[in-house]
CSV table of C-alpha atoms in Angstrom, one decimal:
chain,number,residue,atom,x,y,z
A,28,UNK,CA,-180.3,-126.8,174.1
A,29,UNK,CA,-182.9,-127.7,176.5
A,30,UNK,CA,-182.0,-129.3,179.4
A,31,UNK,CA,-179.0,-131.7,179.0
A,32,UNK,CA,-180.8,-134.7,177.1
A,33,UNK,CA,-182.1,-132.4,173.9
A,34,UNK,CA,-181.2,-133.8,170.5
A,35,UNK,CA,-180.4,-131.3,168.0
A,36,UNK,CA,-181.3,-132.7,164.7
A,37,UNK,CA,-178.9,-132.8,161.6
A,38,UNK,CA,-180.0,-130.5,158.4
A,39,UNK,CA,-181.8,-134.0,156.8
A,40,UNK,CA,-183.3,-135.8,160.0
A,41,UNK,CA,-180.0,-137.8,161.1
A,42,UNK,CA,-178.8,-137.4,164.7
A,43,UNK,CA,-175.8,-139.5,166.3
A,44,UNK,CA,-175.8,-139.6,169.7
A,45,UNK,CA,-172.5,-140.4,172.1
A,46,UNK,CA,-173.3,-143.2,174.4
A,47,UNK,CA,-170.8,-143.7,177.0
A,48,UNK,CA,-168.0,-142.6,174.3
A,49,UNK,CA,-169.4,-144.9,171.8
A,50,UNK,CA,-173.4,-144.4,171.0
A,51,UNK,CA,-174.4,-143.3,168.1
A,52,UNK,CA,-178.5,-142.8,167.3
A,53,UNK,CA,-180.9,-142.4,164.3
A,54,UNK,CA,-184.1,-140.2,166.0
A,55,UNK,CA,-187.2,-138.7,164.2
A,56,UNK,CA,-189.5,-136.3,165.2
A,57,UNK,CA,-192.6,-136.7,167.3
A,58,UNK,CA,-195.2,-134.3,165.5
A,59,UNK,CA,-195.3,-136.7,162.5
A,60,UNK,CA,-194.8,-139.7,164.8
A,61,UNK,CA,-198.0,-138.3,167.1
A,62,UNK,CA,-199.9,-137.6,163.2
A,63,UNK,CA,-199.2,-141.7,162.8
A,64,UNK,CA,-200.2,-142.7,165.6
A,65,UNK,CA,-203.3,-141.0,166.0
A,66,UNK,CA,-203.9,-142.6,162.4
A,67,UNK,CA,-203.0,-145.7,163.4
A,68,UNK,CA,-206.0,-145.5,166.5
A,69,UNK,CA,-208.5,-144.6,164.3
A,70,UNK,CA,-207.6,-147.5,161.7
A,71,UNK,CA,-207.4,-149.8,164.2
A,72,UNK,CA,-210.7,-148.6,165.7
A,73,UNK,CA,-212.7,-149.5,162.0
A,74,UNK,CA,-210.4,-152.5,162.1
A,75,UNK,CA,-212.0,-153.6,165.1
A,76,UNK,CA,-215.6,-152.7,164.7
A,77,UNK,CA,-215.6,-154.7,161.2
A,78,UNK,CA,-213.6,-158.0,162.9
A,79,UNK,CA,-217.7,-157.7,165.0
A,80,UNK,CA,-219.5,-157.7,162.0
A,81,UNK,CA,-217.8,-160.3,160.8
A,82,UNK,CA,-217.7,-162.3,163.6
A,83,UNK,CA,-221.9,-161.8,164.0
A,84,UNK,CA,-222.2,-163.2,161.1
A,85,UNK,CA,-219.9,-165.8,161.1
A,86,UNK,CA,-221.7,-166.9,164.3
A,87,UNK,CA,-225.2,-166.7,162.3
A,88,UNK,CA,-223.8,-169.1,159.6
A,89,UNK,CA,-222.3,-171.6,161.7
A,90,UNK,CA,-225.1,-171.9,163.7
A,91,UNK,CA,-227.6,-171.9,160.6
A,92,UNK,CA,-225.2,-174.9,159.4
A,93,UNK,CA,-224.8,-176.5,162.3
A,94,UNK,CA,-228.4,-176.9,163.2
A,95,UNK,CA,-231.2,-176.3,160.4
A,96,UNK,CA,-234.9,-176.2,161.0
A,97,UNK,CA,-236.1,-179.3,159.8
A,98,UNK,CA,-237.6,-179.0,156.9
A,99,UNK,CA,-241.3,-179.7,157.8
A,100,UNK,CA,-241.6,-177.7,160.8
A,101,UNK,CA,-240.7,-174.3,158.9
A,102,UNK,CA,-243.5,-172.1,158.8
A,103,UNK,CA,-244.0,-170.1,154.9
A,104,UNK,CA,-242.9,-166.5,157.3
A,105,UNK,CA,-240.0,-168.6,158.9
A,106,UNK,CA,-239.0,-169.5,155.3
A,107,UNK,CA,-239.0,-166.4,154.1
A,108,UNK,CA,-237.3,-164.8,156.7
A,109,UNK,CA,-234.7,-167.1,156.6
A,110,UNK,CA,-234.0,-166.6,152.6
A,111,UNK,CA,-233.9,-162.5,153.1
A,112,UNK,CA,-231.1,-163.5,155.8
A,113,UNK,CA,-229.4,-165.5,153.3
A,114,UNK,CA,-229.4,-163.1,150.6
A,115,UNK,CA,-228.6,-160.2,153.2
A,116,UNK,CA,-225.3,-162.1,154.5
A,117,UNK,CA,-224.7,-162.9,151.4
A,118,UNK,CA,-224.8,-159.0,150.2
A,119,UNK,CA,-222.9,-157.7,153.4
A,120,UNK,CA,-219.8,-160.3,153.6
A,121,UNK,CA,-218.0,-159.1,150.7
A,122,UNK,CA,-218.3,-155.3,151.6
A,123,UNK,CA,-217.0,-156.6,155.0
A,124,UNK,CA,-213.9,-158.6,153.2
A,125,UNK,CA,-213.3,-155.7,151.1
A,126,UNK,CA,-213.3,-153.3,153.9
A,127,UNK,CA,-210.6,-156.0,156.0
A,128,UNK,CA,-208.2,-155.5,152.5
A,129,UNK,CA,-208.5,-151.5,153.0
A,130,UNK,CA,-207.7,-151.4,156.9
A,131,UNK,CA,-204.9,-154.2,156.5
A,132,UNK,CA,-203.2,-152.0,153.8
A,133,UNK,CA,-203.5,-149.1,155.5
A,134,UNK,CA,-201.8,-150.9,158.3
A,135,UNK,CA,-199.5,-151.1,156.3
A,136,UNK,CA,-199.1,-148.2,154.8
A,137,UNK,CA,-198.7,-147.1,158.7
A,138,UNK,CA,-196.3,-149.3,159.4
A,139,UNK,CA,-194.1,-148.0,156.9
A,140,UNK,CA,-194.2,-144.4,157.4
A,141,UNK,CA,-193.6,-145.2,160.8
A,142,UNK,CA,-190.1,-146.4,160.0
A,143,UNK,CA,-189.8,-143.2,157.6
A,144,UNK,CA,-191.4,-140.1,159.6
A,145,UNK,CA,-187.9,-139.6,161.2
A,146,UNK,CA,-186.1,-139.9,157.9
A,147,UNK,CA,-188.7,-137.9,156.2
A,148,UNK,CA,-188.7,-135.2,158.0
A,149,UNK,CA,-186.3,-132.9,159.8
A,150,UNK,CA,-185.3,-133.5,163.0
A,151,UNK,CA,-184.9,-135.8,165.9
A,152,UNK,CA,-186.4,-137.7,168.9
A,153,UNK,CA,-185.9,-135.9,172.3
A,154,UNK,CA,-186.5,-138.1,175.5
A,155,UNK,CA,-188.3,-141.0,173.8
A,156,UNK,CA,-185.5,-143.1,173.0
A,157,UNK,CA,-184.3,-146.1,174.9
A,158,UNK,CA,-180.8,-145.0,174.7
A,159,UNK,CA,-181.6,-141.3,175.8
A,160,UNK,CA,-183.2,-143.1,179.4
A,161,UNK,CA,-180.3,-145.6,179.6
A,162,UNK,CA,-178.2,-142.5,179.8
A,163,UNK,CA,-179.3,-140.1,181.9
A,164,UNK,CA,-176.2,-138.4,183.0
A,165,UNK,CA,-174.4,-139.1,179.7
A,166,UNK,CA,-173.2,-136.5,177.4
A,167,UNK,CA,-175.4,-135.5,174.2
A,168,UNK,CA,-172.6,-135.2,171.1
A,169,UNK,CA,-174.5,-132.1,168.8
A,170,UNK,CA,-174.4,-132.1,165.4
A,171,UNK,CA,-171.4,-129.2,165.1
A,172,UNK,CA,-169.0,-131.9,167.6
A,173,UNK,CA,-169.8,-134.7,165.2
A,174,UNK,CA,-169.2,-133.0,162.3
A,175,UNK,CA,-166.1,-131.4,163.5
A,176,UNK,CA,-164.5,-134.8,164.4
A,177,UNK,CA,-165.8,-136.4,161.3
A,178,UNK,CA,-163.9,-133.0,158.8
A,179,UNK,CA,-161.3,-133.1,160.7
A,180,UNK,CA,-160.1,-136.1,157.8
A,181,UNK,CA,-160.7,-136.6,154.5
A,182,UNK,CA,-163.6,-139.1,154.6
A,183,UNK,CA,-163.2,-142.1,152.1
A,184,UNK,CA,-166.2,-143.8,150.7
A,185,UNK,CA,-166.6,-147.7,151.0
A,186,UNK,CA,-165.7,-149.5,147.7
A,187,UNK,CA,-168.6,-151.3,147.8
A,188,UNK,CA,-171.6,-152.5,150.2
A,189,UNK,CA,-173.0,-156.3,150.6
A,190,UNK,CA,-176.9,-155.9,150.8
A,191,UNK,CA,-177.5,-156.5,154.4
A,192,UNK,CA,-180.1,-159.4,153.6
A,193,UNK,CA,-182.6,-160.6,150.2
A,194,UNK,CA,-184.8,-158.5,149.7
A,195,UNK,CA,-186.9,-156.2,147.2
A,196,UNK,CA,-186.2,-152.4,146.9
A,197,UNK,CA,-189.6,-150.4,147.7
A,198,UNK,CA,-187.8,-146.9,148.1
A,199,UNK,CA,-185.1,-145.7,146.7
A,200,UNK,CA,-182.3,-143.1,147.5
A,201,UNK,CA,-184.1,-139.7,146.3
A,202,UNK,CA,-188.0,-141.1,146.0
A,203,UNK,CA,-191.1,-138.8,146.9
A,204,UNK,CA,-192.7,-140.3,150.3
A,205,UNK,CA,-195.9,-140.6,151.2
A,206,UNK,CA,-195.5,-138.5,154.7
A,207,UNK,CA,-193.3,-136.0,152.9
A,208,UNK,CA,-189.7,-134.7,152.0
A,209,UNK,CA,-187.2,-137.7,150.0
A,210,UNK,CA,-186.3,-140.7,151.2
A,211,UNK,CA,-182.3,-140.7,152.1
A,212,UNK,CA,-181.6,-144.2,151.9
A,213,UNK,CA,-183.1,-147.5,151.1
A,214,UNK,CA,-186.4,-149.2,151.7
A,215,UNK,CA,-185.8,-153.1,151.4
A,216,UNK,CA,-189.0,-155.2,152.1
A,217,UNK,CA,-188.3,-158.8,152.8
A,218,UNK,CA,-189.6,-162.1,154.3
A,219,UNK,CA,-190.4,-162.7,158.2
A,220,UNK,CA,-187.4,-162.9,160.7
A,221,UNK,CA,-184.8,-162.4,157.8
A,222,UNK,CA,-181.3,-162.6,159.2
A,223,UNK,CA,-179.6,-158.7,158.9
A,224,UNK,CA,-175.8,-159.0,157.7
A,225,UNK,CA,-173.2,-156.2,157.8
A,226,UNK,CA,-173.1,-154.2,155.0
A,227,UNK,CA,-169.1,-153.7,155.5
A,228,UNK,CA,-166.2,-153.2,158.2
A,229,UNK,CA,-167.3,-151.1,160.6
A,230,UNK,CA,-167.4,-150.2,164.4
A,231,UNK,CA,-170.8,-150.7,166.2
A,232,UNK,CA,-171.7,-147.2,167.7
A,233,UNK,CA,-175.4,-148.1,168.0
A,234,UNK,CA,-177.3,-151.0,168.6
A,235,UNK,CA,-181.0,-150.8,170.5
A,236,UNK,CA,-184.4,-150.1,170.4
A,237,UNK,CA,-185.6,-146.5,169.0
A,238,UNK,CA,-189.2,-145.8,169.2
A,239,UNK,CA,-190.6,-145.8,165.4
A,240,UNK,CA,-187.9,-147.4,164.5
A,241,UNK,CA,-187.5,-150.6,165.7
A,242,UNK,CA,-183.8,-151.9,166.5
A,243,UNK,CA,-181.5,-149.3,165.0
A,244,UNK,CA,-177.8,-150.4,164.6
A,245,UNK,CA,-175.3,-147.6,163.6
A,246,UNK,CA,-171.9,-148.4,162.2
A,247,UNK,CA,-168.7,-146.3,161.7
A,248,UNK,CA,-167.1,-147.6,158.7
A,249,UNK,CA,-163.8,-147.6,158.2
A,250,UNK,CA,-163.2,-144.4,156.3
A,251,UNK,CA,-165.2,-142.2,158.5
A,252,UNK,CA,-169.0,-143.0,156.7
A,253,UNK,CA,-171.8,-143.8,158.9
A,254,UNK,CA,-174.0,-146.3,157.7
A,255,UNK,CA,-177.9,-147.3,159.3
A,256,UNK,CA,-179.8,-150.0,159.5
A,257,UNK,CA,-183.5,-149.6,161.3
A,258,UNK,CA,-186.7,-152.0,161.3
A,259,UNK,CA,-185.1,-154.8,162.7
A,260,UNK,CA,-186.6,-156.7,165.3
A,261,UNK,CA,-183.2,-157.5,167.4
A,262,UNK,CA,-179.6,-157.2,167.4
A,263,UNK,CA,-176.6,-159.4,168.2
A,264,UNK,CA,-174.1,-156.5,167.9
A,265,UNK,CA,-172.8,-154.2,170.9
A,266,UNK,CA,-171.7,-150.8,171.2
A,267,UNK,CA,-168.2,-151.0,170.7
A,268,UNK,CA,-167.5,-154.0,168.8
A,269,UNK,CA,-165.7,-154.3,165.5
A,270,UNK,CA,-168.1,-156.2,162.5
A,271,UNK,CA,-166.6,-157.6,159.3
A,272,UNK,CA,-168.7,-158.1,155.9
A,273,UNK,CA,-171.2,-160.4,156.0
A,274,UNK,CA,-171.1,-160.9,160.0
A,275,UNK,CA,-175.1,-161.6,160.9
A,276,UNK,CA,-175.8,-158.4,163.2
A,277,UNK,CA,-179.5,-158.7,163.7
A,278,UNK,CA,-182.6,-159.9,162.5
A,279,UNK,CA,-185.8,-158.9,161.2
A,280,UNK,CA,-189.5,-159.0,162.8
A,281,UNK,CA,-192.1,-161.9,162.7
A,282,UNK,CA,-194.4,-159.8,159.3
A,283,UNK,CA,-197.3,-159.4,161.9
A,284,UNK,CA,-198.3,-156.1,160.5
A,285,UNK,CA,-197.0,-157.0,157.2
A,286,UNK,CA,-194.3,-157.6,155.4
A,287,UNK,CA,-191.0,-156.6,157.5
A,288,UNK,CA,-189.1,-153.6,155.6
A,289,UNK,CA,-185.5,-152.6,156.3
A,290,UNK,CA,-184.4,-148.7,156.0
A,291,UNK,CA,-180.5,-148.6,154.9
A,292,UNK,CA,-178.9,-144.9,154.9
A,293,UNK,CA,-175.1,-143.9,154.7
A,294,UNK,CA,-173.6,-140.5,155.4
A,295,UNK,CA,-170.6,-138.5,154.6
A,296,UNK,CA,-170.6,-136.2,157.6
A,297,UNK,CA,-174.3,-134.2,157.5
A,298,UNK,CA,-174.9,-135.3,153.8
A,299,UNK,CA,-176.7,-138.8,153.0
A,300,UNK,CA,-175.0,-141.0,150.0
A,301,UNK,CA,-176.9,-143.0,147.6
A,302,UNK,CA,-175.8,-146.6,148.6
A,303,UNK,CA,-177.3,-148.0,145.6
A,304,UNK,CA,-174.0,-147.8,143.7
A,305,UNK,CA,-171.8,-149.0,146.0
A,306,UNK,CA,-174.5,-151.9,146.5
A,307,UNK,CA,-173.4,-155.2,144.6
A,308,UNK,CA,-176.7,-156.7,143.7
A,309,UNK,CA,-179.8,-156.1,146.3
A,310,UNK,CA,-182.4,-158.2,144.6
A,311,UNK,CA,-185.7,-156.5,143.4
């Protein structure tokens, strides 16, 4: 360990975290997190440089619209002139648009693997997290302590899962991801501020802000699984508190950089569970 804050990272990328006797945390690791971001710059550099173009020469046609030459005062050069800048914004505003569609996507695109890099890859987040600074003196649980108190009984699956809100199934347990490695739960992409609904009974060991995650809430469920829910934009469940089925927990962001996606995952222990089975109907 390094120093009394370091955050050993489970076989698969899942760390839980004791917060004053309760906390539990979902943390991924910075190298790929750094990789996205310094994407994400450089994307939002073009993004920026082609919003200018397009400005110019939206400025050029509202002005051209605005207040024409009149006719009879236009010299044969002027006219010409004026037609090769017609046919030349003409030419360059849909390689401008088309270029807007690629940078948006790829927004996108990072966006998502930003919710994923920890998931995707193994390890954790060290200092980073919200939870880590609101802690400073508390104690770190590694992953042998929660492992030993989660074998220490037989763990018993849920019967079954409500889908914690509508929406359409991008990842599934298993898939190939873009950034690398399987994804170990869910990807659910859904409309702007979606409500977030327990999945089951469970005890709130988690609920905050995680850098590249969002608002992660992490519940104990009542035969020992843990089950997590990242991407959302807030959270109306505390550390501590028992939910029931169906109890609104949280909420999901506004869609600015897209549409909003919610990451599910459930554990045994160190092992991640397909939820999809023990899902009744997500829809998508």
């Amino acid at each position: 360990m390094i120093g009394t804050r370091t955050i050993q990272a489970l076989s698969l990328g899942l760390v839980l975290v004791a917060i004053a006797g309760f906390g539990a945390l979902a943390l991924a690791q910075e190298p790929p997190l750094s990789a996205i971001n310094e994407r994400e710059k450089a994307v939002n550099a073009l993004q920026g440089r082609n919003r200018s173009q397009l400005a110019r020469l939206l400025t050029v046609l509202v002005r051209f619209r605005r207040d024409p030459p009149p006719p009879l005062l236009v010299r044969p050069n002027d006219a010409v002139d004026a037609a090769r800048a017609a046919i030349l914004v003409k030419a360059i505003t849909p390689e401008l648009q088309r270029r807007a569609r690629i940078y948006s996507g790829e927004a996108q695109e990072i966006a998502r693997q930003r919710r994923l890099a920890a998931v995707a890859n193994e390890a954790g987040f060290t200092e980073d997290s919200q939870a880590a600074d609101d802690e400073d003196n508390g104690p770190v649980a590694t992953v042998a302590t929660i492992t030993g108190e989660t074998s220490q009984f037989e763990l018993v699956a849920p019967k079954r899962l409500l889908p914690p809100l509508d929406g359409k199934v991008l990842h599934g347990f298993g898939d190939d991801l873009s950034a690398g490695g399987k994804s170990n739960g869910l990807t659910l992409a859904t409309q702007a501020r979606t409500s977030v609904y327990a999945p089951a009974k469970g005890l709130v060991q988690f609920a905050g802000p995680v850098k590249g995650w969002g608002v992660v809430v992490i519940l104990r469920l009542t035969g020992g699984y843990h089950l997590v829910l990242a991407g959302l934009e807030g959270s109306s469940a505390n550390p501590g508190e028992d939910v029931f089925p169906g109890a609104k927990i949280g909420w999901m962001p506004d869609g600015g950089e897209g549409p909003p996606q919610l990451y599910l995952e459930v554990r045994a222990g160190e092992t991640p569970v397909n939820p999809s089975p023990l899902l009744k109907s997500p829809s998508g």
